[in-house]
Amino acid sequence: MSTRAPWTLVAAREIQVKLTDKNFLIGTGLTILLLLAVLVVPSFLGSSSADYDVAVTDDRGAAVVGEVDATLREQDEESSATAVRVADRDAAETAVLEGDVDAGLVAGDDRWELLSDGPDLGELQPLLTEQVRADALADNARTAGTTVEELTAGAEVGVVDVAEQEGGMPPVLAYVLGFAFAALFYFAAIMFGMQIANSVVEEKQSRIIEILAAKIPTRQLLLGKVLGNTVLAFGQLALIAAVSLVGMTFVDLDVALPGIAGAIAWYLPFFLLGFLALACVWAAAGALASRTEDLQQTTMPLTMVLVVLFIVGINLDGVARQVFSFVPVASTLVMPMRILEGDTQLWEPVLALALVVVFCALTIVLGSRLYERALLHTSGSLSWRKAMQLSKD
Amino acid sequence: MLELDGLSRRYGDHLAVDEVSFTVPAGRMVGFVGGNGAGKTTTMRMIMGVLAPSAGQVRWDGEPVTRADRVRFGYMPEERGLYPKQPVLAQLTYLGQLHGMTQSSARQRSEELLTRFGLGERLTSKVETLSLGNQQRAQIIASVLGEPKMLVLDEPFSGLDPAAVDQMSELLREHTAAGTPVLFSSHQLDLVDRLCDSIVVLHGGRVVAEGTSEGLRASAPLRYRLVMTGDTGWVRGSTGVDVIDLDGPTALVQPEDEQTAERLLADAVARGGVREFSRIRPTLSEIYREVAA
């Protein structure tokens, strides 16, 4: 076959134009760089280490600081606490006020004083006070002829993370990933949706639409446009996902990879169908406008719906959230989160996908009808209502 | 051959095109003339299937025109447009492919035509960076890609300088020479007169005149200009002669037939001092004004 079906030409052009668009390339490049930065850079920097100087007036103070130093180094090799000997309490106060030291620890007869410049000493305060308290407790126990262990027997409370034991994936990770999935879909839906609307209105505004409409059926034009942009959106998603997965192996998160892979396998069809469900509606929004300037107005309802779905989707709880996870398009935002959290039965995502498929068919029929009606209407923008009423010419 | 048969288009109560019928024979160039709002663009859109007729039919070689036929029609809409941000060669290649050409032949033909019309250096320039005249050239090239079997061009020459008009009309002549019918609309009546084999005049959605430019001229009323050394007021008394205009020694008259004209000339010669007695050949624009009045 020497010539190709028109929609494949349209889709190919759509992709080719985007791939040679500097803004798109730079945008995608920056996203990838940002992602790498978020994933990889912290592992190089490590957590922030701290070096504290504490003014002390005697050996008791120095001993406490020494013990805190040991505690700090246990948590992080780079951290330290150093005792700085000063003559008396006044000297300690001066040193704190002048910023020579971070704090001052002064032992009195029956109480200690922790001198600080301002109310906030950060982690230093609990570390020093706990240490003083532990030392005092040990001394008192010894005086009373018992031990700290005997005194505190039966007072220990252990925290057991039930969720972690059951779901297999740490809840924090599930939450972050679920949010990332939802955000990725949200941004892709808006970005590539606007792209579809834009490329439709570009053809209307430049009037090339008359040449195209005379050459190929408008349905082929719509099909090519929607599929071309779906390929682009999916391609960008795949790139981001690949970079993220590779990036995760850098930061010791790769233990969670098997669980994530399963979630991604569910996420992809949700993403694809959710995107397709909106694509024809975006095209219709583009066709309603006659100039790029009108797009803001004609795409507003769609953008609003997405914003609301996104905000509601990530904030809902309980039964409302479960119900929401079956609503078409919203399911793309919520169901993958629920899958990640491990609280779904197999039938739930399957049913949600089936619902999106039905919804998708509806919007494609409705969207393409609006698109075809509004396409050659070049004077002024149309309202959604008016476009529905247009007789099909 | 393209035939329009009783083509009408109604917008609400307004009849934009009213039972328009004419033919564009193979190898002929037909000029489509009419004022703004006469219905030319609407008619052309219906020929191309961009707009559905309210009534009537468009036929190609005697059969109702199909989409397959129209894909092989070259069309240049009144509302110009190419993708502003796409390089001109890539864009014409794409349009050629939509026209059913292979990518390589579309590219080759586009490059050849662009080079021929002086755009050989601008193949990779974005359309929006081209001058309006050059954009117009690209637009005409777009319409002739893929060996079209019919050309429908809405105002193809507007905005072109005389040299470009000559280049483009030569291109169109190549197509008529190969047997392709060409229909183009224009406001430039002298150009239509020069290029077209026949003319269709549209006014208020109806065809008000149609034929070759010779034929239209021949059907125009018989008029003579008479210039004498003395006053020509006497012509008012001649029977069978309408006086259109009279200004001292000059008279514009409309005799009812050739015999009356000869008798008028004999009278004038008898009076003496005839400086000029000439047949007025109306220009196309005069005919147009007449029928579109």
mmCIF file of N, CA and C in Angstrom, chain A residues 2-4 6 9-11 13 16-17 22 199 202-203 205-208 210-218 221 225 376 378 393, chain B residues 9 45 48 50-52 67 70-71 73 75 77-86 91 94-95 97-102 139 142:
data_model
loop_
_atom_site.group_PDB
_atom_site.id
_atom_site.type_symbol
_atom_site.label_atom_id
_atom_site.label_comp_id
_atom_site.label_asym_id
_atom_site.label_seq_id
_atom_site.Cartn_x
_atom_site.Cartn_y
_atom_site.Cartn_z
ATOM 1 N N SER A 2 0.757 2.055 -1.014
ATOM 2 C CA SER A 2 1.653 3.197 -1.134
ATOM 3 C C SER A 2 1.186 4.375 -0.293
ATOM 4 N N THR A 3 -0.120 4.489 -0.102
ATOM 5 C CA THR A 3 -0.604 5.604 0.698
ATOM 6 C C THR A 3 -1.166 5.081 2.021
ATOM 7 N N ARG A 4 -1.150 5.953 3.024
ATOM 8 C CA ARG A 4 -1.568 5.519 4.359
ATOM 9 C C ARG A 4 -2.935 6.085 4.693
ATOM 10 N N PRO A 6 -5.644 8.229 6.333
ATOM 11 C CA PRO A 6 -5.478 9.622 6.744
ATOM 12 C C PRO A 6 -5.187 9.802 8.232
ATOM 13 N N LEU A 9 -1.619 9.550 9.181
ATOM 14 C CA LEU A 9 -0.850 10.737 8.781
ATOM 15 C C LEU A 9 -1.058 11.856 9.784
ATOM 16 N N VAL A 10 -2.322 12.036 10.191
ATOM 17 C CA VAL A 10 -2.639 13.101 11.143
ATOM 18 C C VAL A 10 -1.926 12.845 12.470
ATOM 19 N N ALA A 11 -2.005 11.589 12.951
ATOM 20 C CA ALA A 11 -1.371 11.246 14.224
ATOM 21 C C ALA A 11 0.137 11.441 14.127
ATOM 22 N N ARG A 13 1.774 13.434 12.163
ATOM 23 C CA ARG A 13 2.105 14.856 12.141
ATOM 24 C C ARG A 13 2.018 15.451 13.543
ATOM 25 N N GLN A 16 5.038 14.361 15.439
ATOM 26 C CA GLN A 16 6.266 14.940 14.901
ATOM 27 C C GLN A 16 6.381 16.426 15.265
ATOM 28 N N VAL A 17 5.253 17.147 15.153
ATOM 29 C CA VAL A 17 5.270 18.573 15.477
ATOM 30 C C VAL A 17 5.641 18.787 16.939
ATOM 31 N N LYS A 22 10.378 23.008 20.725
ATOM 32 C CA LYS A 22 11.398 23.250 21.753
ATOM 33 C C LYS A 22 10.791 23.307 23.145
ATOM 34 N N SER A 199 -4.480 22.262 19.170
ATOM 35 C CA SER A 199 -4.191 21.898 17.796
ATOM 36 C C SER A 199 -5.472 21.929 16.960
ATOM 37 N N GLU A 202 -6.018 25.683 16.364
ATOM 38 C CA GLU A 202 -4.985 26.182 15.444
ATOM 39 C C GLU A 202 -5.432 25.961 14.003
ATOM 40 N N GLU A 203 -6.018 24.794 13.767
ATOM 41 C CA GLU A 203 -6.488 24.499 12.413
ATOM 42 C C GLU A 203 -7.685 25.368 12.038
ATOM 43 N N GLN A 205 -8.247 28.420 13.366
ATOM 44 C CA GLN A 205 -7.804 29.806 13.279
ATOM 45 C C GLN A 205 -7.001 30.052 12.008
ATOM 46 N N SER A 206 -6.164 29.095 11.631
ATOM 47 C CA SER A 206 -5.360 29.281 10.423
ATOM 48 C C SER A 206 -6.164 28.930 9.179
ATOM 49 N N ARG A 207 -7.392 28.474 9.371
ATOM 50 C CA ARG A 207 -8.312 28.166 8.276
ATOM 51 C C ARG A 207 -7.884 26.971 7.446
ATOM 52 N N ILE A 208 -6.833 26.288 7.879
ATOM 53 C CA ILE A 208 -6.407 25.127 7.096
ATOM 54 C C ILE A 208 -7.466 24.041 7.189
ATOM 55 N N GLU A 210 -10.429 24.040 6.338
ATOM 56 C CA GLU A 210 -11.249 23.851 5.139
ATOM 57 C C GLU A 210 -10.560 22.941 4.139
ATOM 58 N N ILE A 211 -9.248 23.098 4.022
ATOM 59 C CA ILE A 211 -8.499 22.225 3.109
ATOM 60 C C ILE A 211 -8.556 20.791 3.627
ATOM 61 N N LEU A 212 -8.339 20.650 4.942
ATOM 62 C CA LEU A 212 -8.335 19.311 5.525
ATOM 63 C C LEU A 212 -9.711 18.662 5.409
ATOM 64 N N ALA A 213 -10.750 19.446 5.727
ATOM 65 C CA ALA A 213 -12.103 18.889 5.709
ATOM 66 C C ALA A 213 -12.513 18.494 4.291
ATOM 67 N N ALA A 214 -11.935 19.184 3.294
ATOM 68 C CA ALA A 214 -12.251 18.821 1.913
ATOM 69 C C ALA A 214 -11.506 17.559 1.501
ATOM 70 N N LYS A 215 -10.387 17.286 2.179
ATOM 71 C CA LYS A 215 -9.561 16.144 1.778
ATOM 72 C C LYS A 215 -9.910 14.860 2.524
ATOM 73 N N ILE A 216 -10.126 14.967 3.825
ATOM 74 C CA ILE A 216 -10.361 13.756 4.613
ATOM 75 C C ILE A 216 -11.574 13.960 5.509
ATOM 76 N N PRO A 217 -12.258 12.853 5.875
ATOM 77 C CA PRO A 217 -13.401 12.993 6.783
ATOM 78 C C PRO A 217 -12.935 13.582 8.117
ATOM 79 N N THR A 218 -13.738 14.464 8.723
ATOM 80 C CA THR A 218 -13.312 15.112 9.963
ATOM 81 C C THR A 218 -13.130 14.085 11.085
ATOM 82 N N LEU A 221 -9.672 13.018 11.095
ATOM 83 C CA LEU A 221 -8.844 14.090 11.643
ATOM 84 C C LEU A 221 -8.860 14.017 13.166
ATOM 85 N N LYS A 225 -5.765 13.014 15.709
ATOM 86 C CA LYS A 225 -5.360 13.979 16.718
ATOM 87 C C LYS A 225 -5.376 13.356 18.115
ATOM 88 N N LEU A 376 -16.438 23.858 11.540
ATOM 89 C CA LEU A 376 -16.392 24.826 10.446
ATOM 90 C C LEU A 376 -17.115 26.118 10.793
ATOM 91 N N THR A 378 -16.668 29.346 12.089
ATOM 92 C CA THR A 378 -15.458 30.119 12.357
ATOM 93 C C THR A 378 -15.702 31.507 12.924
ATOM 94 N N ASP A 393 -24.324 20.112 9.500
ATOM 95 C CA ASP A 393 -24.294 20.431 8.070
ATOM 96 C C ASP A 393 -23.459 19.434 7.305
ATOM 97 N N ARG B 9 -28.462 26.963 -1.192
ATOM 98 C CA ARG B 9 -28.062 26.875 0.214
ATOM 99 C C ARG B 9 -28.827 27.937 1.000
ATOM 100 N N ARG B 45 -17.751 26.067 -1.534
ATOM 101 C CA ARG B 45 -17.716 25.154 -0.383
ATOM 102 C C ARG B 45 -18.620 23.954 -0.617
ATOM 103 N N MET B 48 -16.952 21.529 -2.868
ATOM 104 C CA MET B 48 -15.923 20.750 -2.182
ATOM 105 C C MET B 48 -16.486 19.854 -1.079
ATOM 106 N N VAL B 50 -17.512 20.811 1.777
ATOM 107 C CA VAL B 50 -17.263 21.356 3.107
ATOM 108 C C VAL B 50 -18.598 21.808 3.714
ATOM 109 N N LEU B 51 -19.543 22.118 2.826
ATOM 110 C CA LEU B 51 -20.857 22.582 3.220
ATOM 111 C C LEU B 51 -21.874 21.746 2.444
ATOM 112 N N ALA B 52 -22.953 21.354 3.124
ATOM 113 C CA ALA B 52 -23.952 20.538 2.429
ATOM 114 C C ALA B 52 -24.981 21.447 1.760
ATOM 115 N N ARG B 67 -16.977 11.453 -2.266
ATOM 116 C CA ARG B 67 -15.802 11.875 -1.511
ATOM 117 C C ARG B 67 -14.519 11.464 -2.226
ATOM 118 N N ARG B 70 -13.755 14.022 -4.650
ATOM 119 C CA ARG B 70 -13.330 15.284 -4.048
ATOM 120 C C ARG B 70 -11.921 15.228 -3.499
ATOM 121 N N VAL B 71 -11.498 14.041 -3.061
ATOM 122 C CA VAL B 71 -10.129 13.922 -2.571
ATOM 123 C C VAL B 71 -9.158 14.284 -3.696
ATOM 124 N N PHE B 73 -9.840 16.557 -5.958
ATOM 125 C CA PHE B 73 -10.019 17.961 -6.332
ATOM 126 C C PHE B 73 -8.989 18.802 -5.587
ATOM 127 N N TYR B 75 -8.198 22.285 -3.887
ATOM 128 C CA TYR B 75 -9.062 23.336 -3.343
ATOM 129 C C TYR B 75 -8.237 24.403 -2.662
ATOM 130 N N PRO B 77 -9.312 27.432 -0.350
ATOM 131 C CA PRO B 77 -10.451 28.128 0.244
ATOM 132 C C PRO B 77 -10.226 29.633 0.299
ATOM 133 N N GLU B 78 -11.325 30.347 0.441
ATOM 134 C CA GLU B 78 -11.230 31.802 0.560
ATOM 135 C C GLU B 78 -10.455 32.158 1.817
ATOM 136 N N GLU B 79 -10.770 31.422 2.886
ATOM 137 C CA GLU B 79 -10.060 31.671 4.140
ATOM 138 C C GLU B 79 -8.745 30.920 4.051
ATOM 139 N N ARG B 80 -7.683 31.670 3.889
ATOM 140 C CA ARG B 80 -6.387 31.058 3.675
ATOM 141 C C ARG B 80 -5.902 30.385 4.923
ATOM 142 N N GLY B 81 -5.100 29.365 4.764
ATOM 143 C CA GLY B 81 -4.483 28.840 5.959
ATOM 144 C C GLY B 81 -3.562 27.687 5.715
ATOM 145 N N LEU B 82 -2.418 27.792 6.326
ATOM 146 C CA LEU B 82 -1.504 26.673 6.460
ATOM 147 C C LEU B 82 -1.082 26.734 7.919
ATOM 148 N N TYR B 83 -0.471 25.645 8.423
ATOM 149 C CA TYR B 83 -0.010 25.674 9.814
ATOM 150 C C TYR B 83 1.096 26.713 9.936
ATOM 151 N N PRO B 84 0.871 27.763 10.745
ATOM 152 C CA PRO B 84 1.857 28.843 10.787
ATOM 153 C C PRO B 84 3.227 28.393 11.289
ATOM 154 N N LYS B 85 3.245 27.405 12.177
ATOM 155 C CA LYS B 85 4.515 27.078 12.827
ATOM 156 C C LYS B 85 5.215 25.863 12.234
ATOM 157 N N GLN B 86 4.698 25.372 11.098
ATOM 158 C CA GLN B 86 5.350 24.208 10.509
ATOM 159 C C GLN B 86 6.123 24.647 9.261
ATOM 160 N N GLN B 91 5.028 20.775 5.474
ATOM 161 C CA GLN B 91 3.591 20.977 5.461
ATOM 162 C C GLN B 91 2.955 20.603 4.120
ATOM 163 N N TYR B 94 2.925 16.911 3.782
ATOM 164 C CA TYR B 94 1.802 16.349 4.557
ATOM 165 C C TYR B 94 0.486 16.476 3.786
ATOM 166 N N LEU B 95 0.237 17.667 3.243
ATOM 167 C CA LEU B 95 -1.009 17.878 2.497
ATOM 168 C C LEU B 95 -1.047 16.991 1.250
ATOM 169 N N GLN B 97 0.336 14.111 0.995
ATOM 170 C CA GLN B 97 0.042 12.744 1.460
ATOM 171 C C GLN B 97 -1.442 12.572 1.739
ATOM 172 N N LEU B 98 -2.050 13.602 2.350
ATOM 173 C CA LEU B 98 -3.492 13.537 2.583
ATOM 174 C C LEU B 98 -4.222 13.452 1.248
ATOM 175 N N HIS B 99 -3.577 13.971 0.219
ATOM 176 C CA HIS B 99 -4.124 13.969 -1.120
ATOM 177 C C HIS B 99 -3.955 12.597 -1.778
ATOM 178 N N GLY B 100 -3.284 11.679 -1.062
ATOM 179 C CA GLY B 100 -3.125 10.339 -1.595
ATOM 180 C C GLY B 100 -1.769 10.086 -2.229
ATOM 181 N N MET B 101 -0.844 11.062 -2.137
ATOM 182 C CA MET B 101 0.488 10.832 -2.695
ATOM 183 C C MET B 101 1.349 10.080 -1.683
ATOM 184 N N THR B 102 2.396 9.427 -2.176
ATOM 185 C CA THR B 102 3.347 8.834 -1.247
ATOM 186 C C THR B 102 4.197 9.965 -0.682
ATOM 187 N N GLN B 139 0.181 28.329 -0.804
ATOM 188 C CA GLN B 139 -1.224 27.913 -0.758
ATOM 189 C C GLN B 139 -1.695 27.393 -2.118
ATOM 190 N N ALA B 142 -0.207 24.079 -2.697
ATOM 191 C CA ALA B 142 -0.933 23.055 -1.938
ATOM 192 C C ALA B 142 -2.139 22.545 -2.719
#
